[in-house]
Amino acid sequence: MTQTVSSPPRAEKRPHSETWHGHTKSDPYKWLKAENWQAVMQDPALLPADIRAYLEAENAYTKSEMAETETLQEQLFAELKGRIKEDDQSVPAPDGPYIYFQSYLTGAQYPLLKRQLKAGGAEELLFDCNELAKDKPYFSLGGVARNPDHTLAAWSQDDKGSEFYELRVRDFATGKDLPDLIENTSGGATWSADGQYLFYTIQDEHHRPLKSYRHKLGTAQSDDVLIFEEKDTGKFTGLGPTHSDRYIIVSVHDHDTSECWVIDAEKPLELPRLVAERVEGIEYDIEHHGEQFIIKTNIDNAEDYKIVTAPVSDPSPKNWSDLVPHRPGIFIVSYTVFKNWMVRLERENALPRFVVRNMTTGEEHAIAFAEEAYSLAFGDMREYDTDTLRFIYSSPTTPSQVFDYDMNTRERVLRKTQEVPSGHDPSAYVARRLLAPSHDGEEIPVTLLYRKDAKLDGSAPLWLYGYGSYGISMPSSFNTNILSLVNRGFIYATAHIRGGQEKGRRWYKTGKLDKKVNSFRDFISVGEFLVKQRFTSKGNIVAQGGSAGGLLMGAVANMAPDLFKGIVAEVPFVDALTTMLDDTLPLTPPEWPEWGNPIEDKHAYETIASYAPYENVRKQAYPHIFAIGGLTDPRVTYWEPAKWVARLRDENTSDNLLLLKINMGAGHGGASGRFNRLKEVAEVYAFGLKVTGKINAA
């Protein structure tokens, strides 16, 4: 039985102020950031007692206030779980002599990774993630990279949510791990062509991936050779293979600039070779085809990107030649290269399509779909010498479908349709794509999903989701979870606001740095537009966003609190100014191109200070707010939502709920395990149903 907590916790105020660029910044809750936060990431038991006591008091208060929804949460969880095929299996992916796939057992949280010979025979269990996760509060399988002869796999795991991955090597013949152990990696690994060496990147004490190493199988990590070190702490580094497996790419990048180095996988002892020296604002990605590199880039003012070729012998920019020229308004999202084909995923007017190119003849053809809003993605493809493109299609009403497409004959074969065991009738729902006018005349794409019998007279509650940062676009895909809201009368809307790339690179650029406020105003404009169109009414909207989308939630709560009934902010980046002023935090230097550097730049300081949610909490009536964080989250640290809620409690003039929940055993992605995560979704939905008065809705 849940114990009743009569009043919300009040965090102690401990005076603290700083002066930057002539501005004094008061932060009485700064103490909630543990001085030993780096150690806490590795061992949550090291959290100072006073901070732990406060967070646990907040968790107890949230549990008490949500007690009346416990039956509803159980019902929601049962619905969400009922839409998952528990004994599901992925479409096998051919690779060499095998096909590889993953499957689930009924009731199991984690998958089994398996393979089978193409010629048939018994299935071989490679990894039982349930066994690996046994007795652990958190488990994440970072990556599995097979060696060229398919006898070994480099695999990684994180059991704290801190995203420090432990890398091991498994012998498939014995099912046992070799003695090799590599700690504090970023999760991935790439093999040399002879299978004798592994290449990987480590995270330093600040959780920054700046160094890449070569590991000889059978030796200690202390003997590994540093092959690349990035000196600029504002950059991320990583490495991975080309689709051909001929080259290993060491990539260096932030959100605007990139640089690539290549290692011939057949010459693993050679040091990386530079492709093109970094130039601020110029990005490029590399793939390999024969004697050429195939490069996607924005060089020469190709804002929406173009694809060029360069000789492997000298791939410097002077030798770059256009293969797919830049076409303004047609945004090249990604691409993959096969022995005889290149396929690019591009987006125009917020809708995606695939374009298949014959690398011999240059002939191209498109794969497109007719629905008003839909999502496309590349599927699991391991082989380079193939004529088969695997892709995934879905829409808000259409469950996910896996297709194999013969690029020669253009025949499309449906390999799998997502099964919804509890039933799903697409004809019972309506998916729409609308354009909402923003404050400056821009038109914001909006994806809607609702039941065909929904009342469109303004009486329905609306669930409005948004993100709008880093150029990440929100797909119009199928999501079984949101059916629990839609079936209870909600209109579900996704606002494709600036800061994403739904309408190309310009859409991103006009939602960052000193134009960041456009993201917030777009979101508010979408809400107001949907009120005007009578999909809902003012004050009857539940908004949801996570991470940088949590910054969006905090900003709109300050700017237009009366538009919303409730706000769900998951791992929310709400203390943006303080974080961008702390260059010891993992992501701060790499984030300056997105937000600005307030340490060096007075204008950047004043811009961030003008919208940062924590800085702009003021005396006013706030909607119901549910903030969720993770204790070991290295991306958005737990103290951001904790400080924000504490300040909201000081200033809020309404009686609405202000709830904080910190997951004491997880990081940025929330709980691990497919069912544990659904319990968190059920709790969020129960909050929205509670505040909109639909707690008893069927």
XYZ file of C-alpha atoms in Angstrom:
698
model
C 0.000 0.000 0.000
C 1.349 3.426 -0.969
C 2.091 5.717 1.970
C 0.440 9.127 1.708
C 2.832 12.084 1.614
C 0.828 15.153 2.544
C 3.026 17.940 1.198
C 5.692 18.248 -1.488
C 9.358 18.290 -0.449
C 11.073 21.648 -0.230
C 14.703 21.682 -1.209
C 16.958 23.642 1.088
C 18.228 26.919 -0.335
C 21.961 27.392 -0.065
C 22.977 30.825 -1.388
C 25.211 30.709 -4.435
C 25.796 33.291 -7.147
C 28.147 33.800 -10.069
C 28.842 36.792 -12.265
C 29.304 36.379 -16.000
C 29.671 39.218 -18.515
C 28.352 41.665 -15.929
C 25.277 39.531 -15.143
C 24.798 37.990 -11.706
C 23.306 34.503 -11.757
C 21.691 33.197 -8.572
C 21.541 29.419 -8.078
C 20.366 28.412 -4.576
C 19.941 24.777 -5.613
C 23.404 24.284 -7.075
C 24.200 21.980 -4.146
C 22.005 19.297 -5.729
C 24.872 18.657 -8.147
C 27.070 16.148 -6.334
C 30.682 17.263 -6.218
C 31.652 13.650 -6.884
C 29.219 13.302 -9.805
C 31.762 11.476 -11.957
C 32.154 8.781 -9.302
C 28.359 8.562 -8.912
C 28.073 7.780 -12.639
C 30.211 4.692 -12.044
C 28.767 3.808 -8.632
C 25.382 5.324 -7.658
C 25.942 4.257 -4.026
C 28.424 7.145 -3.721
C 25.694 9.793 -4.002
C 25.964 12.155 -0.976
C 23.399 11.444 1.734
C 21.721 14.884 1.691
C 21.116 14.727 -2.057
C 19.905 11.150 -1.874
C 17.473 12.047 0.929
C 15.983 14.865 -1.136
C 15.622 12.794 -4.313
C 14.040 9.920 -2.407
C 11.609 12.347 -0.749
C 10.605 13.598 -4.206
C 10.141 10.042 -5.435
C 7.970 9.243 -2.412
C 5.837 12.337 -2.997
C 5.352 11.464 -6.660
C 4.395 7.908 -5.753
C 1.860 9.234 -3.231
C 0.290 11.710 -5.678
C 0.097 9.072 -8.386
C -1.345 6.430 -6.043
C -4.884 6.875 -7.366
C -3.602 5.939 -10.829
C -2.003 2.644 -9.796
C -4.911 0.575 -11.095
C -4.917 2.644 -14.286
C -1.157 2.143 -14.655
C -1.623 -1.603 -14.368
C -4.345 -1.460 -16.991
C -2.220 0.665 -19.301
C 0.776 -1.622 -18.836
C -1.369 -4.624 -19.713
C -2.558 -2.835 -22.880
C 0.950 -1.780 -23.895
C 2.333 -5.246 -23.258
C -0.632 -6.810 -25.049
C 0.384 -5.038 -28.265
C 3.818 -6.658 -28.222
C 4.316 -10.063 -29.756
C 6.215 -11.551 -26.842
C 7.789 -14.417 -28.782
C 8.767 -12.169 -31.670
C 11.631 -12.726 -34.095
C 13.402 -10.380 -36.468
C 13.729 -11.031 -40.200
C 17.022 -12.922 -40.609
C 19.848 -10.877 -42.135
C 22.192 -12.789 -44.443
C 25.915 -12.349 -43.827
C 28.535 -14.670 -45.278
C 27.582 -18.330 -44.695
C 24.982 -17.439 -42.056
C 21.738 -15.641 -41.438
C 21.616 -13.671 -38.203
C 18.513 -12.751 -36.224
C 17.199 -12.036 -32.760
C 14.203 -13.468 -30.973
C 12.354 -13.087 -27.701
C 10.923 -15.649 -25.345
C 7.484 -15.055 -23.874
C 7.872 -13.020 -20.699
C 11.531 -12.209 -21.346
C 12.810 -8.630 -21.075
C 15.773 -9.008 -23.418
C 16.480 -10.690 -26.765
C 18.342 -13.816 -27.768
C 20.878 -13.287 -30.554
C 21.072 -16.272 -32.873
C 22.315 -17.477 -36.236
C 21.768 -20.350 -38.636
C 23.643 -21.567 -41.682
C 22.118 -20.335 -44.946
C 22.005 -23.946 -46.040
C 19.822 -24.773 -43.045
C 20.394 -26.740 -39.891
C 20.087 -26.037 -36.194
C 19.845 -22.536 -34.751
C 22.898 -21.431 -32.776
C 22.442 -19.255 -29.685
C 25.146 -16.579 -29.601
C 24.016 -14.287 -26.779
C 21.274 -14.651 -24.181
C 20.803 -11.071 -23.027
C 18.437 -12.208 -20.286
C 21.255 -14.212 -18.741
C 23.670 -11.314 -19.154
C 21.182 -8.982 -17.438
C 20.390 -11.401 -14.609
C 20.394 -9.763 -11.144
C 21.299 -6.383 -12.633
C 19.011 -3.349 -12.158
C 20.058 -2.100 -15.607
C 21.501 -3.715 -18.727
C 22.324 -2.443 -22.191
C 23.979 -4.438 -24.951
C 26.177 -1.858 -26.623
C 27.115 -3.588 -29.828
C 28.090 -6.902 -31.399
C 30.746 -6.917 -34.129
C 31.593 -10.252 -35.746
C 35.085 -10.959 -37.003
C 35.554 -11.660 -40.734
C 35.419 -15.465 -40.454
C 32.386 -15.430 -38.115
C 34.157 -17.297 -35.293
C 34.340 -14.440 -32.773
C 32.368 -11.347 -31.812
C 33.425 -8.210 -29.972
C 30.521 -7.265 -27.742
C 29.923 -4.646 -25.056
C 27.634 -4.040 -22.105
C 26.686 -1.247 -19.717
C 25.068 -2.277 -16.432
C 24.587 1.185 -14.864
C 23.077 3.396 -17.547
C 26.175 5.600 -17.506
C 27.141 4.633 -21.082
C 30.597 3.412 -20.098
C 30.730 0.106 -21.973
C 32.856 -2.908 -21.077
C 34.106 -4.648 -24.226
C 34.766 -8.395 -24.422
C 35.357 -10.993 -27.158
C 33.179 -14.102 -27.408
C 34.256 -17.369 -28.992
C 31.201 -18.756 -30.796
C 32.570 -22.303 -30.764
C 32.694 -22.481 -26.960
C 30.146 -19.804 -26.051
C 32.760 -18.384 -23.670
C 34.514 -15.037 -23.572
C 38.237 -14.775 -24.223
C 40.437 -13.152 -21.540
C 40.436 -9.862 -23.475
C 38.731 -7.086 -21.464
C 38.573 -3.443 -22.536
C 36.933 -0.984 -20.147
C 35.290 2.442 -20.510
C 34.597 2.183 -24.231
C 31.874 3.978 -26.158
C 30.361 0.607 -27.065
C 31.407 -0.205 -30.608
C 34.348 -2.067 -32.102
C 35.655 -2.776 -35.610
C 37.816 -5.680 -36.790
C 40.813 -5.710 -39.067
C 40.504 -7.887 -42.178
C 42.726 -10.613 -40.697
C 40.669 -10.756 -37.482
C 43.749 -10.166 -35.323
C 43.023 -6.589 -34.258
C 40.135 -4.621 -32.801
C 39.707 -0.874 -33.086
C 37.679 1.000 -30.471
C 37.164 4.387 -28.781
C 37.303 5.008 -25.036
C 35.429 7.510 -22.882
C 37.682 9.623 -20.657
C 36.932 10.668 -17.073
C 34.682 13.440 -18.447
C 32.779 10.871 -20.546
C 34.241 12.228 -23.780
C 35.200 9.880 -26.632
C 38.453 11.468 -27.769
C 40.922 8.572 -28.103
C 40.847 5.559 -30.426
C 43.007 2.464 -29.949
C 44.135 -0.690 -31.710
C 43.942 -3.873 -29.632
C 45.759 -7.058 -30.578
C 43.718 -10.099 -29.692
C 45.070 -11.917 -26.662
C 46.872 -8.931 -25.115
C 46.048 -6.620 -22.206
C 44.295 -3.275 -22.643
C 47.404 -1.601 -21.199
C 49.308 -2.764 -24.285
C 46.861 -1.247 -26.762
C 48.190 1.291 -29.251
C 46.759 4.806 -29.440
C 46.014 5.387 -33.122
C 44.115 8.667 -32.893
C 43.670 11.391 -30.290
C 41.426 14.407 -30.717
C 42.716 17.439 -28.796
C 39.577 19.546 -29.177
C 37.242 18.643 -26.296
C 34.409 20.158 -28.322
C 34.475 17.244 -30.753
C 33.155 13.691 -30.666
C 35.172 10.873 -32.194
C 34.153 7.391 -33.216
C 35.045 4.674 -35.662
C 33.349 2.065 -37.780
C 33.675 0.092 -41.002
C 32.565 1.015 -44.485
C 29.793 -1.243 -45.811
C 32.432 -2.992 -47.910
C 34.462 -3.699 -44.733
C 37.564 -2.637 -46.664
C 38.172 0.546 -44.667
C 37.871 1.615 -41.048
C 36.709 5.200 -40.700
C 37.764 7.353 -37.755
C 35.309 10.235 -37.652
C 35.620 13.520 -35.779
C 32.623 15.805 -35.594
C 30.418 18.203 -33.742
C 27.007 19.390 -34.925
C 28.420 21.521 -37.780
C 31.892 20.288 -38.709
C 33.439 16.910 -39.451
C 36.701 15.264 -40.405
C 37.437 11.666 -41.427
C 40.531 9.505 -41.339
C 40.784 6.059 -42.980
C 42.618 2.857 -42.158
C 42.910 0.103 -44.736
C 41.445 -2.906 -42.908
C 43.985 -5.087 -44.739
C 46.841 -2.964 -43.338
C 45.811 -2.581 -39.690
C 49.251 -1.517 -38.438
C 49.242 1.631 -40.555
C 48.137 4.861 -38.924
C 44.935 6.578 -40.089
C 45.157 8.672 -43.254
C 43.376 12.040 -43.445
C 40.687 12.414 -46.115
C 39.903 16.132 -45.882
C 41.079 18.555 -43.243
C 38.293 19.987 -41.109
C 36.872 23.334 -42.105
C 34.395 24.973 -39.770
C 30.861 24.492 -41.062
C 31.797 21.777 -43.572
C 30.517 18.233 -42.965
C 31.207 15.009 -44.782
C 30.579 11.257 -44.382
C 32.430 8.495 -46.215
C 31.526 5.208 -47.880
C 33.639 3.042 -50.158
C 33.071 1.738 -53.697
C 35.855 0.113 -55.706
C 38.654 2.604 -56.215
C 36.554 5.495 -54.975
C 35.183 6.926 -51.784
C 31.552 8.035 -51.959
C 31.118 11.146 -49.832
C 28.028 12.992 -48.639
C 28.886 16.626 -47.942
C 27.635 20.201 -47.707
C 30.758 21.705 -49.282
C 30.310 24.521 -51.827
C 27.130 25.797 -50.126
C 25.301 22.494 -50.645
C 23.010 23.243 -47.702
C 20.815 20.162 -48.203
C 23.878 18.050 -49.074
C 25.203 16.462 -52.218
C 27.128 13.266 -52.922
C 30.581 13.329 -54.498
C 33.225 10.795 -55.477
C 36.928 10.895 -54.697
C 39.763 8.525 -55.631
C 40.951 6.310 -52.778
C 44.530 7.159 -53.753
C 44.015 10.883 -53.061
C 40.585 11.721 -51.609
C 41.358 15.371 -50.821
C 38.647 17.909 -51.775
C 40.474 19.037 -54.917
C 39.557 15.642 -56.377
C 35.896 15.643 -55.351
C 33.491 15.264 -58.252
C 29.696 15.590 -58.039
C 27.779 12.333 -58.303
C 24.442 13.613 -56.975
C 24.411 17.427 -57.243
C 22.898 19.655 -54.588
C 19.208 20.364 -55.092
C 17.812 23.007 -52.706
C 14.836 21.718 -50.742
C 15.691 18.044 -51.330
C 17.509 16.966 -48.199
C 19.784 13.917 -48.357
C 19.219 12.200 -45.016
C 21.540 9.207 -45.388
C 22.904 6.744 -47.927
C 24.407 3.292 -48.264
C 26.664 1.808 -50.926
C 26.686 -1.736 -52.330
C 28.995 -3.334 -54.878
C 26.708 -2.355 -57.775
C 24.303 0.117 -56.205
C 23.969 3.221 -54.116
C 20.743 4.006 -52.260
C 20.020 7.340 -50.662
C 17.211 8.310 -48.336
C 16.062 11.824 -49.095
C 13.271 14.048 -47.854
C 11.220 16.676 -49.666
C 8.399 18.653 -48.054
C 8.813 16.542 -44.893
C 8.138 13.242 -46.746
C 10.882 10.627 -47.333
C 11.718 8.469 -50.328
C 14.468 6.101 -51.401
C 16.403 6.686 -54.611
C 18.264 3.689 -56.072
C 21.250 4.349 -58.344
C 22.922 1.806 -60.599
C 26.629 2.551 -60.088
C 27.515 1.233 -63.522
C 24.935 3.001 -65.692
C 24.063 5.944 -63.442
C 20.360 5.187 -63.906
C 18.178 6.116 -60.928
C 14.667 5.305 -59.767
C 12.682 6.245 -56.654
C 10.715 4.195 -54.137
C 7.874 6.245 -52.710
C 4.567 5.690 -50.937
C 1.109 7.194 -51.129
C 0.066 7.800 -47.523
C -0.282 11.364 -46.280
C 2.368 10.823 -43.586
C 4.776 7.920 -43.260
C 8.268 6.866 -42.230
C 11.074 5.076 -44.094
C 14.312 3.616 -42.753
C 17.084 1.313 -43.907
C 16.783 -2.229 -42.568
C 19.452 -4.613 -41.311
C 21.813 -5.183 -44.238
C 25.167 -6.873 -43.677
C 26.189 -7.868 -47.215
C 27.990 -5.640 -49.714
C 27.681 -7.778 -52.837
C 23.900 -7.989 -53.097
C 21.050 -6.689 -55.203
C 18.658 -6.653 -52.235
C 17.746 -3.496 -50.388
C 16.017 -4.044 -47.068
C 13.892 -1.205 -45.737
C 11.254 -0.535 -43.110
C 8.006 1.301 -43.760
C 5.314 2.439 -41.358
C 2.817 5.223 -40.833
C 0.825 6.407 -37.831
C -1.901 3.913 -38.797
C 0.153 1.198 -40.547
C 2.233 -1.192 -38.427
C 5.896 -1.512 -39.296
C 6.619 -3.529 -42.440
C 9.980 -4.984 -43.482
C 10.492 -5.195 -47.256
C 13.203 -6.778 -49.361
C 13.487 -4.901 -52.648
C 15.263 -6.329 -55.688
C 17.083 -3.340 -57.149
C 17.373 -5.084 -60.518
C 13.792 -6.234 -61.065
C 12.237 -3.608 -58.737
C 10.180 -6.341 -57.152
C 9.152 -5.626 -53.575
C 8.691 -8.569 -51.171
C 7.025 -8.071 -47.795
C 9.094 -10.064 -45.305
C 7.324 -9.139 -42.096
C 4.463 -7.027 -40.777
C 4.514 -5.973 -37.153
C 2.000 -8.095 -35.313
C -0.268 -6.495 -32.703
C -1.531 -9.509 -30.708
C -4.339 -7.591 -29.023
C -5.573 -6.446 -32.431
C -5.295 -3.336 -34.577
C -7.671 -2.072 -37.229
C -5.962 0.655 -39.281
C -9.299 1.708 -40.747
C -10.472 2.785 -37.275
C -7.891 5.596 -37.222
C -7.119 8.710 -39.203
C -3.590 9.995 -39.880
C -3.209 13.504 -41.246
C -0.434 15.885 -42.172
C -1.255 19.568 -41.649
C 0.748 22.775 -41.924
C 0.474 25.201 -39.019
C 1.473 28.854 -39.471
C 4.121 30.069 -37.064
C 4.718 33.568 -35.694
C 6.865 34.582 -38.686
C 4.857 32.950 -41.482
C 6.780 29.673 -41.637
C 4.592 26.589 -42.031
C 5.253 23.854 -39.473
C 4.398 20.270 -40.471
C 2.126 18.545 -37.967
C 1.322 14.830 -37.936
C -2.007 13.865 -36.362
C -3.470 10.547 -35.293
C -6.966 10.098 -33.926
C -9.837 7.652 -33.998
C -12.250 7.964 -36.867
C -15.056 8.475 -34.329
C -13.188 11.198 -32.390
C -15.087 14.389 -31.669
C -13.464 17.253 -33.574
C -15.449 19.989 -31.866
C -12.734 21.250 -29.508
C -13.729 19.000 -26.624
C -10.995 16.382 -27.069
C -7.780 16.537 -25.064
C -4.655 16.725 -27.221
C -1.269 15.118 -26.628
C 1.405 17.239 -28.324
C 4.906 15.832 -28.781
C 7.967 17.788 -29.868
C 11.767 17.787 -29.954
C 13.361 20.332 -32.299
C 17.149 20.157 -31.793
C 20.382 18.849 -33.326
C 18.752 18.444 -36.729
C 16.953 15.317 -35.515
C 13.684 14.797 -37.371
C 10.669 13.171 -35.775
C 9.402 10.271 -37.915
C 5.734 9.791 -38.752
C 5.893 6.141 -37.785
C 3.677 3.561 -36.142
C 3.746 3.503 -32.343
C 1.561 0.974 -30.568
C 1.922 2.829 -27.263
C 0.029 5.951 -28.276
C -3.036 3.903 -29.177
C -3.751 3.811 -25.429
C -4.153 7.585 -25.528
C -5.990 7.763 -28.840
C -8.421 5.033 -27.785
C -9.277 7.134 -24.724
C -10.240 10.125 -26.812
C -6.945 11.966 -27.203
C -5.853 13.547 -30.456
C -2.145 12.736 -30.783
C 0.011 15.309 -32.578
C 3.696 15.555 -33.427
C 4.967 19.071 -34.089
C 7.855 18.985 -36.590
C 9.309 22.259 -35.356
C 12.448 24.117 -36.366
C 15.623 22.665 -34.946
C 14.869 19.378 -36.713
C 15.523 18.768 -40.415
C 12.051 17.812 -41.607
C 12.221 20.625 -44.163
C 15.941 20.467 -44.830
C 19.072 21.910 -43.304
C 17.610 25.422 -43.169
C 14.896 24.103 -40.848
C 17.656 23.110 -38.446
C 19.727 26.262 -38.762
C 16.761 28.515 -38.045
C 16.105 26.652 -34.775
C 19.529 26.846 -33.098
C 21.919 29.349 -31.498
C 20.375 32.830 -31.448
C 17.360 31.529 -33.401
C 16.574 28.824 -30.836
C 13.441 30.633 -29.685
C 11.861 29.716 -33.046
C 11.610 26.102 -31.813
C 9.571 27.180 -28.802
C 7.389 29.617 -30.706
C 6.737 26.987 -33.386
C 5.528 24.532 -30.751
C 3.233 27.111 -29.196
C 1.968 28.069 -32.659
C 1.124 24.436 -33.404
C -0.853 24.205 -30.175
C -2.726 27.415 -30.928
C -3.405 26.297 -34.504
C -4.877 22.989 -33.342
C -7.080 24.890 -30.892
C -8.225 27.182 -33.702
C -8.968 24.166 -35.899
C -11.047 22.738 -33.016
C -9.010 19.599 -32.543
C -8.821 20.658 -28.889
C -9.264 23.691 -26.657
C -6.899 26.011 -24.853
C -5.723 24.539 -21.582
C -6.585 20.998 -22.649
C -3.190 20.040 -24.126
C -0.659 17.675 -22.570
C 2.814 18.398 -23.978
C 5.625 15.855 -23.951
C 9.307 16.089 -24.768
C 12.553 14.510 -23.632
C 16.214 15.510 -23.406
C 16.541 18.601 -25.635
C 12.781 18.198 -26.055
C 12.657 18.669 -22.289
C 14.240 22.082 -22.796
C 11.346 22.746 -25.162
C 8.905 21.687 -22.425
C 10.474 23.976 -19.856
C 10.565 26.918 -22.237
C 6.923 26.655 -23.347
C 5.836 26.188 -19.718
C 7.345 29.598 -18.999
C 6.144 31.249 -22.216
C 2.563 29.959 -22.548
C 1.529 28.116 -19.366
C -2.206 28.607 -19.931
C -2.084 26.744 -23.262
C -1.325 23.472 -21.500
C -3.122 21.286 -19.005
C -0.022 19.243 -18.303
C 3.621 18.898 -19.307
C 5.770 15.759 -19.280
C 9.504 16.539 -19.344
C 11.660 13.400 -19.569
C 15.400 13.696 -18.822
C 14.873 17.406 -19.532
C 17.718 19.766 -20.460
C 16.172 22.539 -18.365
C 19.290 24.027 -16.740
C 20.852 24.902 -20.066
C 22.750 28.024 -19.023
C 24.448 26.426 -16.006
C 25.382 23.363 -18.041
C 26.812 25.375 -20.934
C 28.895 27.336 -18.407
C 30.448 24.144 -16.985
C 33.086 22.859 -19.388
C 33.867 19.858 -17.157
C 30.529 18.217 -18.002
C 30.604 15.493 -20.679
C 28.661 17.199 -23.439
C 29.272 20.893 -22.792
C 32.127 21.716 -25.228
C 30.621 19.611 -28.054
C 27.287 21.361 -27.502
C 28.516 24.930 -27.956
C 27.920 24.855 -31.761
C 24.268 24.050 -30.998
C 23.585 26.544 -28.215
C 26.541 28.956 -28.167
C 29.472 29.312 -25.781
C 28.302 31.502 -22.885
C 31.732 31.362 -21.241
C 33.450 33.272 -24.043
C 30.534 35.006 -25.750
C 28.390 37.588 -23.947
C 25.720 37.442 -26.656
C 25.510 33.658 -26.314
C 25.201 34.028 -22.532
C 22.374 36.530 -22.859
C 20.616 34.461 -25.543
C 20.632 31.247 -23.498
C 19.724 33.166 -20.335
C 16.693 34.591 -22.135
C 15.079 31.177 -22.643
C 16.753 28.627 -20.309
C 13.833 27.157 -18.331
C 15.516 27.181 -14.913
C 16.563 30.822 -15.282
C 13.125 31.975 -16.394
C 10.836 30.358 -13.842
C 8.725 33.190 -12.437
C 5.651 33.928 -10.374
C 2.775 32.581 -12.444
C 0.305 29.734 -12.610
C 2.042 26.708 -14.109
C 0.246 23.675 -15.574
C 0.632 20.223 -14.060
C 4.262 19.136 -14.577
C 5.887 15.710 -14.389
C 9.707 15.782 -14.618
C 11.652 12.532 -14.934
C 15.420 12.021 -14.684
C 18.030 9.286 -14.310
C 20.686 9.274 -11.605
C 23.476 7.962 -13.863
C 22.494 9.949 -16.957
C 25.685 11.412 -18.521
C 23.756 13.452 -21.083
C 21.210 15.347 -19.010
C 22.384 15.066 -15.431
C 19.865 14.304 -12.687
C 20.295 17.674 -10.982
C 18.781 19.578 -13.918
C 15.176 18.373 -13.397
C 15.726 18.348 -9.611
C 16.753 22.014 -9.517
C 14.004 22.992 -11.958
C 11.219 21.440 -9.908
C 12.630 22.979 -6.731
C 12.486 26.448 -8.293
C 9.037 25.821 -9.772
C 7.790 25.058 -6.263
C 9.038 28.476 -5.144
C 7.266 30.406 -7.880
C 4.174 28.463 -8.957
C 0.938 30.236 -8.007
C -1.385 27.401 -9.055
C -2.363 24.296 -7.110
C -1.358 22.082 -10.001
C 0.930 19.104 -9.474
C 4.683 19.507 -9.708
C 6.157 16.019 -9.678
C 9.753 14.841 -9.885
C 10.840 11.245 -10.338
C 14.507 10.270 -10.464
C 15.215 6.712 -11.577
C 17.933 5.762 -9.099
C 19.172 2.883 -11.255
C 19.131 4.144 -14.847
C 20.483 6.782 -17.195
C 19.313 8.753 -20.217
C 17.207 6.051 -21.822
C 15.211 5.193 -18.728
C 14.666 1.659 -17.532
C 16.179 -1.203 -19.499
C 14.187 -4.211 -20.601
C 11.205 -3.998 -22.932
C 8.592 -4.440 -20.172
C 10.245 -2.211 -17.551
C 10.276 0.590 -20.083
C 6.556 0.085 -20.733
C 5.869 0.589 -17.033
C 7.442 4.037 -17.320
C 5.311 4.809 -20.371
C 2.216 3.688 -18.454
C 3.074 6.032 -15.605
C 3.514 8.992 -17.975
C 0.216 8.252 -19.715
C -1.535 7.850 -16.352
C -0.293 11.304 -15.375
C -1.761 12.781 -18.568
C -5.066 10.977 -18.089
C -5.198 12.064 -14.435
C -4.703 15.773 -15.102
C -7.166 15.814 -18.025
C -9.847 14.111 -15.937
C -9.799 10.912 -17.990
C -8.510 8.629 -15.271
C -11.573 6.415 -15.700
C -11.750 6.604 -19.487
C -12.172 3.199 -21.109
